[in-house]
PDB file of C-alpha atoms in Angstrom:
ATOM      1  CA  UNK A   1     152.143   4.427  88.754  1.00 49.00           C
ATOM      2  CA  UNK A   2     149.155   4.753  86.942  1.00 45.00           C
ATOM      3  CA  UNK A   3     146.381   4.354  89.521  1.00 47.00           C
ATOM      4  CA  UNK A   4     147.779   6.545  92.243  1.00 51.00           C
ATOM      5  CA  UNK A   5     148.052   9.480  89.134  1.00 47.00           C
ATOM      6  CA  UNK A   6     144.530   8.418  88.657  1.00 45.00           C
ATOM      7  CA  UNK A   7     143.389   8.853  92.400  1.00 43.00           C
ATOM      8  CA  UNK A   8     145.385  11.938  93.232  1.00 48.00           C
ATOM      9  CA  UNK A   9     143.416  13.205  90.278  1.00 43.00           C
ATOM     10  CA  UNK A  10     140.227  12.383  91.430  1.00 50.00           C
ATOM     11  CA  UNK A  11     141.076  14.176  94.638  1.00 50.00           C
ATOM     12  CA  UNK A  12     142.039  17.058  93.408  1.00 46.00           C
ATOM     13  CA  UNK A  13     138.577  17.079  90.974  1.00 50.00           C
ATOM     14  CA  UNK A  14     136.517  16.295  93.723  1.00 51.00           C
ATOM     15  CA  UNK A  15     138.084  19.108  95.840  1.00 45.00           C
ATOM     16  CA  UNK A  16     137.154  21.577  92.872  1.00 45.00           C
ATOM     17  CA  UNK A  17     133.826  20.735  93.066  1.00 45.00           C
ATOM     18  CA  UNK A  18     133.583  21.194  96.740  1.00 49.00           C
ATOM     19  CA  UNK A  19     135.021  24.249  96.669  1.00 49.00           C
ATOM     20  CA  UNK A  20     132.598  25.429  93.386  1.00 48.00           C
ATOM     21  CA  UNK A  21     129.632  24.118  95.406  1.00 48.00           C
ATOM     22  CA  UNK A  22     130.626  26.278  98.362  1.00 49.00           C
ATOM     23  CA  UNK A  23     131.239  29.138  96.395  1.00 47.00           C
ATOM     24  CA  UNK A  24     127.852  28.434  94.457  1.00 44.00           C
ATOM     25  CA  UNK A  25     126.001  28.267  98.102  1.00 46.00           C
ATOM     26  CA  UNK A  26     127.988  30.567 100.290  1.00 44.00           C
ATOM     27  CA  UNK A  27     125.454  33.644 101.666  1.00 43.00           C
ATOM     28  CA  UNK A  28     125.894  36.428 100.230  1.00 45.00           C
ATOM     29  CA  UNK A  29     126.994  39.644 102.668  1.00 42.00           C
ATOM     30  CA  UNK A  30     124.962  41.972 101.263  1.00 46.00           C
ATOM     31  CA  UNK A  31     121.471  40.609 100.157  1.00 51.00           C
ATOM     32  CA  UNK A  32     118.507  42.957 101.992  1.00 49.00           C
ATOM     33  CA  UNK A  33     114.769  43.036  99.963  1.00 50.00           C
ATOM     34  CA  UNK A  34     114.305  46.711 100.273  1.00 50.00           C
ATOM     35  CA  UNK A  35     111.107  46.181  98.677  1.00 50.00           C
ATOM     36  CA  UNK A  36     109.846  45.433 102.034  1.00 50.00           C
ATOM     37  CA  UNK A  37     110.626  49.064 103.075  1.00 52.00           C
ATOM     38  CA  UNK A  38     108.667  50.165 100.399  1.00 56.00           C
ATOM     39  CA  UNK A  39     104.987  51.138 101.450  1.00 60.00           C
ATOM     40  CA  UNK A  40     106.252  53.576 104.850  1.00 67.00           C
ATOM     41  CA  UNK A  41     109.278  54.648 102.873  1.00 68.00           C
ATOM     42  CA  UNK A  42     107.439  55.484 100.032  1.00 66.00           C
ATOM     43  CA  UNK A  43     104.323  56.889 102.476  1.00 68.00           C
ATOM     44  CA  UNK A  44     106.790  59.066 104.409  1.00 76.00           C
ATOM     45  CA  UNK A  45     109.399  60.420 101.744  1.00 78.00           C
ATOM     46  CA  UNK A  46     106.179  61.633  99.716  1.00 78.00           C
ATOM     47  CA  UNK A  47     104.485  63.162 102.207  1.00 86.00           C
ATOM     48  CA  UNK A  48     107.442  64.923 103.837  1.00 90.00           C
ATOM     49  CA  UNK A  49     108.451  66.361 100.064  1.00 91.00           C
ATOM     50  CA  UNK A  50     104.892  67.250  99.498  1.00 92.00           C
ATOM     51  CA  UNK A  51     104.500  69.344 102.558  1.00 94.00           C
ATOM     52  CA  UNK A  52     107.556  70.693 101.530  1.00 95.00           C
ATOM     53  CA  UNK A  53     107.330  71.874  98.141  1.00 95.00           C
ATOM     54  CA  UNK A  54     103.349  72.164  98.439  1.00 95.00           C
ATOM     55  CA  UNK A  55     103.687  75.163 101.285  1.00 96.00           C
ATOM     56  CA  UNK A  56     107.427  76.179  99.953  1.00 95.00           C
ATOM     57  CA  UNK A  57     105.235  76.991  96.070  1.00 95.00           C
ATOM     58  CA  UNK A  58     102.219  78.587  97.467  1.00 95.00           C
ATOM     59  CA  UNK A  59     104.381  80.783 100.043  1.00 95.00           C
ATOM     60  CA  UNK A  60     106.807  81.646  96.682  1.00 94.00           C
ATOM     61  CA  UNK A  61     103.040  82.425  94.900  1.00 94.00           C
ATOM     62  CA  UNK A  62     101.537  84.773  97.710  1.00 94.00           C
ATOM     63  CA  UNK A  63     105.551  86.153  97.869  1.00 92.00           C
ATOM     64  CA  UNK A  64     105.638  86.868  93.985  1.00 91.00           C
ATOM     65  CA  UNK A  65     102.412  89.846  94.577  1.00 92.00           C
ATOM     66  CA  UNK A  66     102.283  90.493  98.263  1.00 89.00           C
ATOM     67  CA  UNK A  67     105.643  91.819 100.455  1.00 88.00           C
ATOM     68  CA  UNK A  68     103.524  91.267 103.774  1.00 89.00           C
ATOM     69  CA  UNK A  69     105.415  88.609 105.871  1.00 91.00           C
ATOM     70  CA  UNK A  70     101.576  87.746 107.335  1.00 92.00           C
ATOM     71  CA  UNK A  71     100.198  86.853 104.216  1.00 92.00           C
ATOM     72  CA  UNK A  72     102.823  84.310 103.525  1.00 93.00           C
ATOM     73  CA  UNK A  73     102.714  82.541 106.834  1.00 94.00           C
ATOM     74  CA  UNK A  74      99.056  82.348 106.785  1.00 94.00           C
ATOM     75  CA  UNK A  75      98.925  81.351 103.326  1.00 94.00           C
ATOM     76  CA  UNK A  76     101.875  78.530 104.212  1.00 94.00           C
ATOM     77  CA  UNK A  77      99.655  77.784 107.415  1.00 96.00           C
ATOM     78  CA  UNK A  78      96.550  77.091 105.265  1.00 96.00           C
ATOM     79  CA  UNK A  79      98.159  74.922 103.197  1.00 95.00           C
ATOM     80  CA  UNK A  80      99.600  73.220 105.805  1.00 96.00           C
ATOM     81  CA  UNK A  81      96.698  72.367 107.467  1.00 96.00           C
ATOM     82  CA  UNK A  82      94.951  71.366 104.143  1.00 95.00           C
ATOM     83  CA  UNK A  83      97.372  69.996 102.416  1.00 94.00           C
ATOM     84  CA  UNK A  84      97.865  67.458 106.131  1.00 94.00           C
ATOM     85  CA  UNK A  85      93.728  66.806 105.681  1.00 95.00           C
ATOM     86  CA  UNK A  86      94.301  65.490 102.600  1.00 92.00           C
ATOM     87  CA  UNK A  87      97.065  63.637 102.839  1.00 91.00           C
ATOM     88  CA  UNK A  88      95.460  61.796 105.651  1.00 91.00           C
ATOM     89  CA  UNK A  89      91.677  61.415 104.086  1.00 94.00           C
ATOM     90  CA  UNK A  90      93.392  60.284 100.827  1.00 91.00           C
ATOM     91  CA  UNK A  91      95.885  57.578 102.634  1.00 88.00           C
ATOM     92  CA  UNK A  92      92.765  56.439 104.844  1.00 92.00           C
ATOM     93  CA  UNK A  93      90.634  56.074 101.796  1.00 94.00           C
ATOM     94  CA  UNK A  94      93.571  54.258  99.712  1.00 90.00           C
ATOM     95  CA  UNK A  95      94.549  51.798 102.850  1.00 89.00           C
ATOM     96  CA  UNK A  96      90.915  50.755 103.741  1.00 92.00           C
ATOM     97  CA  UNK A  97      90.310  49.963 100.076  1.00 93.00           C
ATOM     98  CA  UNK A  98      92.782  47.843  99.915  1.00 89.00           C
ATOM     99  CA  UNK A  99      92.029  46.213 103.316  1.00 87.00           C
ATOM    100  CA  UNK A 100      88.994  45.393 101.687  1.00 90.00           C
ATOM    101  CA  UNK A 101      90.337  43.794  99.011  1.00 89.00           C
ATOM    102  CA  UNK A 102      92.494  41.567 101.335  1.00 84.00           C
ATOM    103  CA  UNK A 103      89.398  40.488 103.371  1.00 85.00           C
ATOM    104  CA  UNK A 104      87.614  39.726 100.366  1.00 85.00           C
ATOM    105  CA  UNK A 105      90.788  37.200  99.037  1.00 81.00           C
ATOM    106  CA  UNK A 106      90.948  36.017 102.915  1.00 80.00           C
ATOM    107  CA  UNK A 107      87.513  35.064 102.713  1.00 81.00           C
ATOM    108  CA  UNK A 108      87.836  33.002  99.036  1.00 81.00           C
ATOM    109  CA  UNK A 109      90.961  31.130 100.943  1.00 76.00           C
ATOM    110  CA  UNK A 110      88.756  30.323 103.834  1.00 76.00           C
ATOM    111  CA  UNK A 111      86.037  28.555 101.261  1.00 78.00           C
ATOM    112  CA  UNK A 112      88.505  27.001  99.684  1.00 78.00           C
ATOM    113  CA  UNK A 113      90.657  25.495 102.904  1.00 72.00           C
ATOM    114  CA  UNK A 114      93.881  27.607 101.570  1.00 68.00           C
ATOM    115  CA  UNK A 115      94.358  30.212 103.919  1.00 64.00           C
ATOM    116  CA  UNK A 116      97.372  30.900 105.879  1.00 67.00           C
ATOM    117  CA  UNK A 117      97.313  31.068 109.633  1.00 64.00           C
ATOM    118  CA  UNK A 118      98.313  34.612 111.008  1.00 59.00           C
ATOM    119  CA  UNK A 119      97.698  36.499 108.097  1.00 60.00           C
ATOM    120  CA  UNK A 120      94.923  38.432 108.929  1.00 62.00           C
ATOM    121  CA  UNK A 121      97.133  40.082 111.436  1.00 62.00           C
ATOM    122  CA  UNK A 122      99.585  41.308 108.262  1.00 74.00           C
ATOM    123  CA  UNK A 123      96.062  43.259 107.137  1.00 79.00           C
ATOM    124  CA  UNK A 124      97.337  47.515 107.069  1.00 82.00           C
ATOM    125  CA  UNK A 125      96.095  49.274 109.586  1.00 86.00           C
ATOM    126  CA  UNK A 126      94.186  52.568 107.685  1.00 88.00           C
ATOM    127  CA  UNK A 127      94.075  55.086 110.884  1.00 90.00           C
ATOM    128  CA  UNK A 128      97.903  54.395 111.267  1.00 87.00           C
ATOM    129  CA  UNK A 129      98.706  55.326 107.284  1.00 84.00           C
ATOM    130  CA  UNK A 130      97.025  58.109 108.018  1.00 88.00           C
ATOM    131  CA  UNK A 131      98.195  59.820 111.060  1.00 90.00           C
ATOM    132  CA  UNK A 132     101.616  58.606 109.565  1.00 88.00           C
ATOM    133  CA  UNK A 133     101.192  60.489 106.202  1.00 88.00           C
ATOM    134  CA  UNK A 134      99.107  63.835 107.817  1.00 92.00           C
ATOM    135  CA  UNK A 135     102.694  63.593 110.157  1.00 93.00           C
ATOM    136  CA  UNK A 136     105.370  63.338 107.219  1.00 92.00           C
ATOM    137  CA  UNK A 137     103.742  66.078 105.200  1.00 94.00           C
ATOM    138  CA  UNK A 138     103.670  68.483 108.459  1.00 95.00           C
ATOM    139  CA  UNK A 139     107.451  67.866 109.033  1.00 93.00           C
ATOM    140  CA  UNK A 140     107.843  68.900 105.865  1.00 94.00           C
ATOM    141  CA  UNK A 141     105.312  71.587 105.431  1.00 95.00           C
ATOM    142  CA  UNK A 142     106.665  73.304 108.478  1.00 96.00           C
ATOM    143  CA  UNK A 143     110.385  73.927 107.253  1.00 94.00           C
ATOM    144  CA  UNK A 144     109.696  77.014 104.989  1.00 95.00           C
ATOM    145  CA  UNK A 145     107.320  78.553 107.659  1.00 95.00           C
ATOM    146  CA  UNK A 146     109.831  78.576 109.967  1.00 94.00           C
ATOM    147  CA  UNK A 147     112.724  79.716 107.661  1.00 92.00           C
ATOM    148  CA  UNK A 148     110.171  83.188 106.692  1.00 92.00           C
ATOM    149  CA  UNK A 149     108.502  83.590 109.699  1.00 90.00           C
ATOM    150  CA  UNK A 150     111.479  86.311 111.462  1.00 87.00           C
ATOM    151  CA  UNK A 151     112.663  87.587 108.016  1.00 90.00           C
ATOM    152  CA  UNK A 152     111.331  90.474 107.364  1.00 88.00           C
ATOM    153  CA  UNK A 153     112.857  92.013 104.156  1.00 92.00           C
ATOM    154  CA  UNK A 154     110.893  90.442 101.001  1.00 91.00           C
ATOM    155  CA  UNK A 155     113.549  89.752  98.795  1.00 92.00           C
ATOM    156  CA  UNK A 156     115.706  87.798 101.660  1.00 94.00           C
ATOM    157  CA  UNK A 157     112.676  85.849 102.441  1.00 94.00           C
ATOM    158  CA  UNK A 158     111.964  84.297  99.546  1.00 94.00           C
ATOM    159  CA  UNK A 159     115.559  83.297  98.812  1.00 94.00           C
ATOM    160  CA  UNK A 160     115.485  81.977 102.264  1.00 94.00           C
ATOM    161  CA  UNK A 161     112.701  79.935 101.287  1.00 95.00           C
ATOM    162  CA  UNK A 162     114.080  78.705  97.946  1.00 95.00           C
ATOM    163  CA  UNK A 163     117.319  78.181 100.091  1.00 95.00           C
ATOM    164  CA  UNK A 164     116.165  75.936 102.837  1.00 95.00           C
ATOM    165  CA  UNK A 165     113.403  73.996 100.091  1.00 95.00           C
ATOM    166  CA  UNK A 166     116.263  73.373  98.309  1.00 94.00           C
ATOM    167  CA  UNK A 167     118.007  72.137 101.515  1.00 94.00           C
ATOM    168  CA  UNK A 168     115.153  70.215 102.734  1.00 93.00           C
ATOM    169  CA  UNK A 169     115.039  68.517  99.209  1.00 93.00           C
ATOM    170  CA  UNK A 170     118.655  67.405  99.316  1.00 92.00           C
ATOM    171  CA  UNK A 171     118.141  65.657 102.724  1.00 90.00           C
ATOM    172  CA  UNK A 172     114.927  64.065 101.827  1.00 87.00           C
ATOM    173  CA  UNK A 173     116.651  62.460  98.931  1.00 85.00           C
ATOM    174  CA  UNK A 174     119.284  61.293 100.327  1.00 86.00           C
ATOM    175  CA  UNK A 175     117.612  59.710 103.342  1.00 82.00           C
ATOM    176  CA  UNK A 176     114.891  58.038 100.823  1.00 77.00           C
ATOM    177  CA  UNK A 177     118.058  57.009  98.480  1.00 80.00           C
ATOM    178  CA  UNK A 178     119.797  55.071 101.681  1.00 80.00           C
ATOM    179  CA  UNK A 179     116.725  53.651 103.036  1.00 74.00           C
ATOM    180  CA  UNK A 180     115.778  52.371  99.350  1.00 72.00           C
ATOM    181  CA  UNK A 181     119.127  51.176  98.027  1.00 76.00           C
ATOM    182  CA  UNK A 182     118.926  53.183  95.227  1.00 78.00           C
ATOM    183  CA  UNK A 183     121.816  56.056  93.660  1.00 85.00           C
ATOM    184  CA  UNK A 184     121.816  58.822  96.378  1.00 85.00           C
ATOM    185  CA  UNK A 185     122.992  61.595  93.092  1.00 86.00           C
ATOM    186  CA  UNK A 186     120.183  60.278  90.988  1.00 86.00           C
ATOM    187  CA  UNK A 187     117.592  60.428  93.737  1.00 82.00           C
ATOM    188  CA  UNK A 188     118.578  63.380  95.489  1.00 87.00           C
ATOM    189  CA  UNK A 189     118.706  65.346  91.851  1.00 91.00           C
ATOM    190  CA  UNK A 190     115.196  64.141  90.902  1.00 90.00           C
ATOM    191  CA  UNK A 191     113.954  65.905  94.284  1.00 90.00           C
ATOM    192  CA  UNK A 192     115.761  68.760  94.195  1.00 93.00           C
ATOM    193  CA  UNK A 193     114.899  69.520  90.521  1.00 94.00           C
ATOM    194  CA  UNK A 194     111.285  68.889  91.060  1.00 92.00           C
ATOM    195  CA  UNK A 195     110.644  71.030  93.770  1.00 93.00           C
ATOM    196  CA  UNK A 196     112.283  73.953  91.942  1.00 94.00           C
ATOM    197  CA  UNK A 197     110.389  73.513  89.139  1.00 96.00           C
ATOM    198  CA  UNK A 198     107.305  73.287  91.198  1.00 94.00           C
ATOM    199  CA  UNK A 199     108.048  76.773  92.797  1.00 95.00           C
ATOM    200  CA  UNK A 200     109.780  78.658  90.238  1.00 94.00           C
ATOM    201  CA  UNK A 201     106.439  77.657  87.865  1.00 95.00           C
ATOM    202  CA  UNK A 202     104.336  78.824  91.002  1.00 94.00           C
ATOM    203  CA  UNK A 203     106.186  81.963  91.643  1.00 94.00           C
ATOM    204  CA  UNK A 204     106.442  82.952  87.851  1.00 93.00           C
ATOM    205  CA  UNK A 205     102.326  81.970  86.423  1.00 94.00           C
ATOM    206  CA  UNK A 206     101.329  83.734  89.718  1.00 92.00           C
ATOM    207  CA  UNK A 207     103.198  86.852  89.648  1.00 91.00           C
ATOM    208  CA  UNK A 208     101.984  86.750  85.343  1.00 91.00           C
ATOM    209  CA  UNK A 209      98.501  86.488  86.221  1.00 89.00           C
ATOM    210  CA  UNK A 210      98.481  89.562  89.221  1.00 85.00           C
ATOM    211  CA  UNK A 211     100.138  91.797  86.469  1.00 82.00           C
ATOM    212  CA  UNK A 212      98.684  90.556  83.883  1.00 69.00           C
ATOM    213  CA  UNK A 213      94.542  91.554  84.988  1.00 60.00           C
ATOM    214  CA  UNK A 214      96.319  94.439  87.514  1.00 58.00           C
ATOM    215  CA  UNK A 215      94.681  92.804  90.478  1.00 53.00           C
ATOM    216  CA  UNK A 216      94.912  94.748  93.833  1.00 52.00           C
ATOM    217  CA  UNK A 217      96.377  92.489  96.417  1.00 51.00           C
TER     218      UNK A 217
END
């Protein structure tokens, strides 16, 4: 009696361990490296919020001391077209520098025999960060022209402009929250807050320093 107690008990161990050894190896469902996303996601959610809030601010500052509807758009439209210059220049400049840096470790592995095959076609290309990043920032730069280019009233402009920023902002975060696998509340709050700051400090130290020296604008 004792050795078939003895064997059935040895089954039923060596079952448990099967089972603990599939559970310990069994894929998980749900296992993505969003790090991977995170050059072009982090490229293209910063320069679509900082076309945003960069033209959204500097329409809010020309809007704080001029009613004209012309001097915000062209204002907006200046800083669009800047703001997409530099964006590009400074994501050129940032890419090819570290292209460089890439060649320059490729070319140690070479002299020592290490280097991987194919990975001098992972190198980033610095022309296609840039076009990318000059693109994001005019998506986003060309929201709050739109949203004040037929209002004419002053005071419905500008909270049509704070309206659709704040819009803008929400979406943004949200997309960049999904896309990163990261809290879409947390994310989308840290946007949203930032670009208000950004324009209410804009509107308010602009509209102090007009009245302040009694410029004529």
């Amino acid at each position: 009696m004792a050795a078939p107690q003895a064997l059935q008990l040895s089954s039923l161990d060596n079952v448990v361990i099967d089972n603990e050894e599939n559970q310990i190896h069994e894929p998980a469902v749900d296992e993505f490296d969003y790090s991977k996303r995170g050059q072009w996601l982090r490229a293209a959610v910063l320069g679509a919020n900082d076309g945003l809030v960069s033209v959204a601010s500097l329409m809010m500052g020309v809007g704080s001391v001029k009613e004209d509807v012309k001097a915000m758009i062209i204002a907006g439209f200046a800083g669009l077209v800047a703001g997409a210059c530099s964006m590009a220049i400074g994501e050129f400049v940032s890419v090819c520098t570290q292209r460089d840096v890439e060649i320059a470790q490729m070319k140690r592995e070479k002299r020592k025999g290490s280097l991987e095959s194919g990975k001098d076609e992972k190198l980033p290309n610095p022309v296609q960060a840039a076009l990318a990043s000059a693109l994001a920032f005019t998506v986003g730069a060309v929201l709050p022209l739109l949203a004040a280019a037929f209002i004419r009233q002053h005071k419905v402009r500008i909270a049509v402009v704070v309206a659709v920023a704040s819009v803008a902002l929400v979406v943004f975060g949200v997309v960049g929250a999904l896309l990163g696998g990261t809290p879409v509340g947390k994310s989308s709050a840290r946007v949203v807050v930032g670009g208000w700051m950004a324009m209410g400090t804009t509107y308010g130290l602009t509209k102090l320093i007009a009245s302040g020296h009694e410029m004529q604008i």
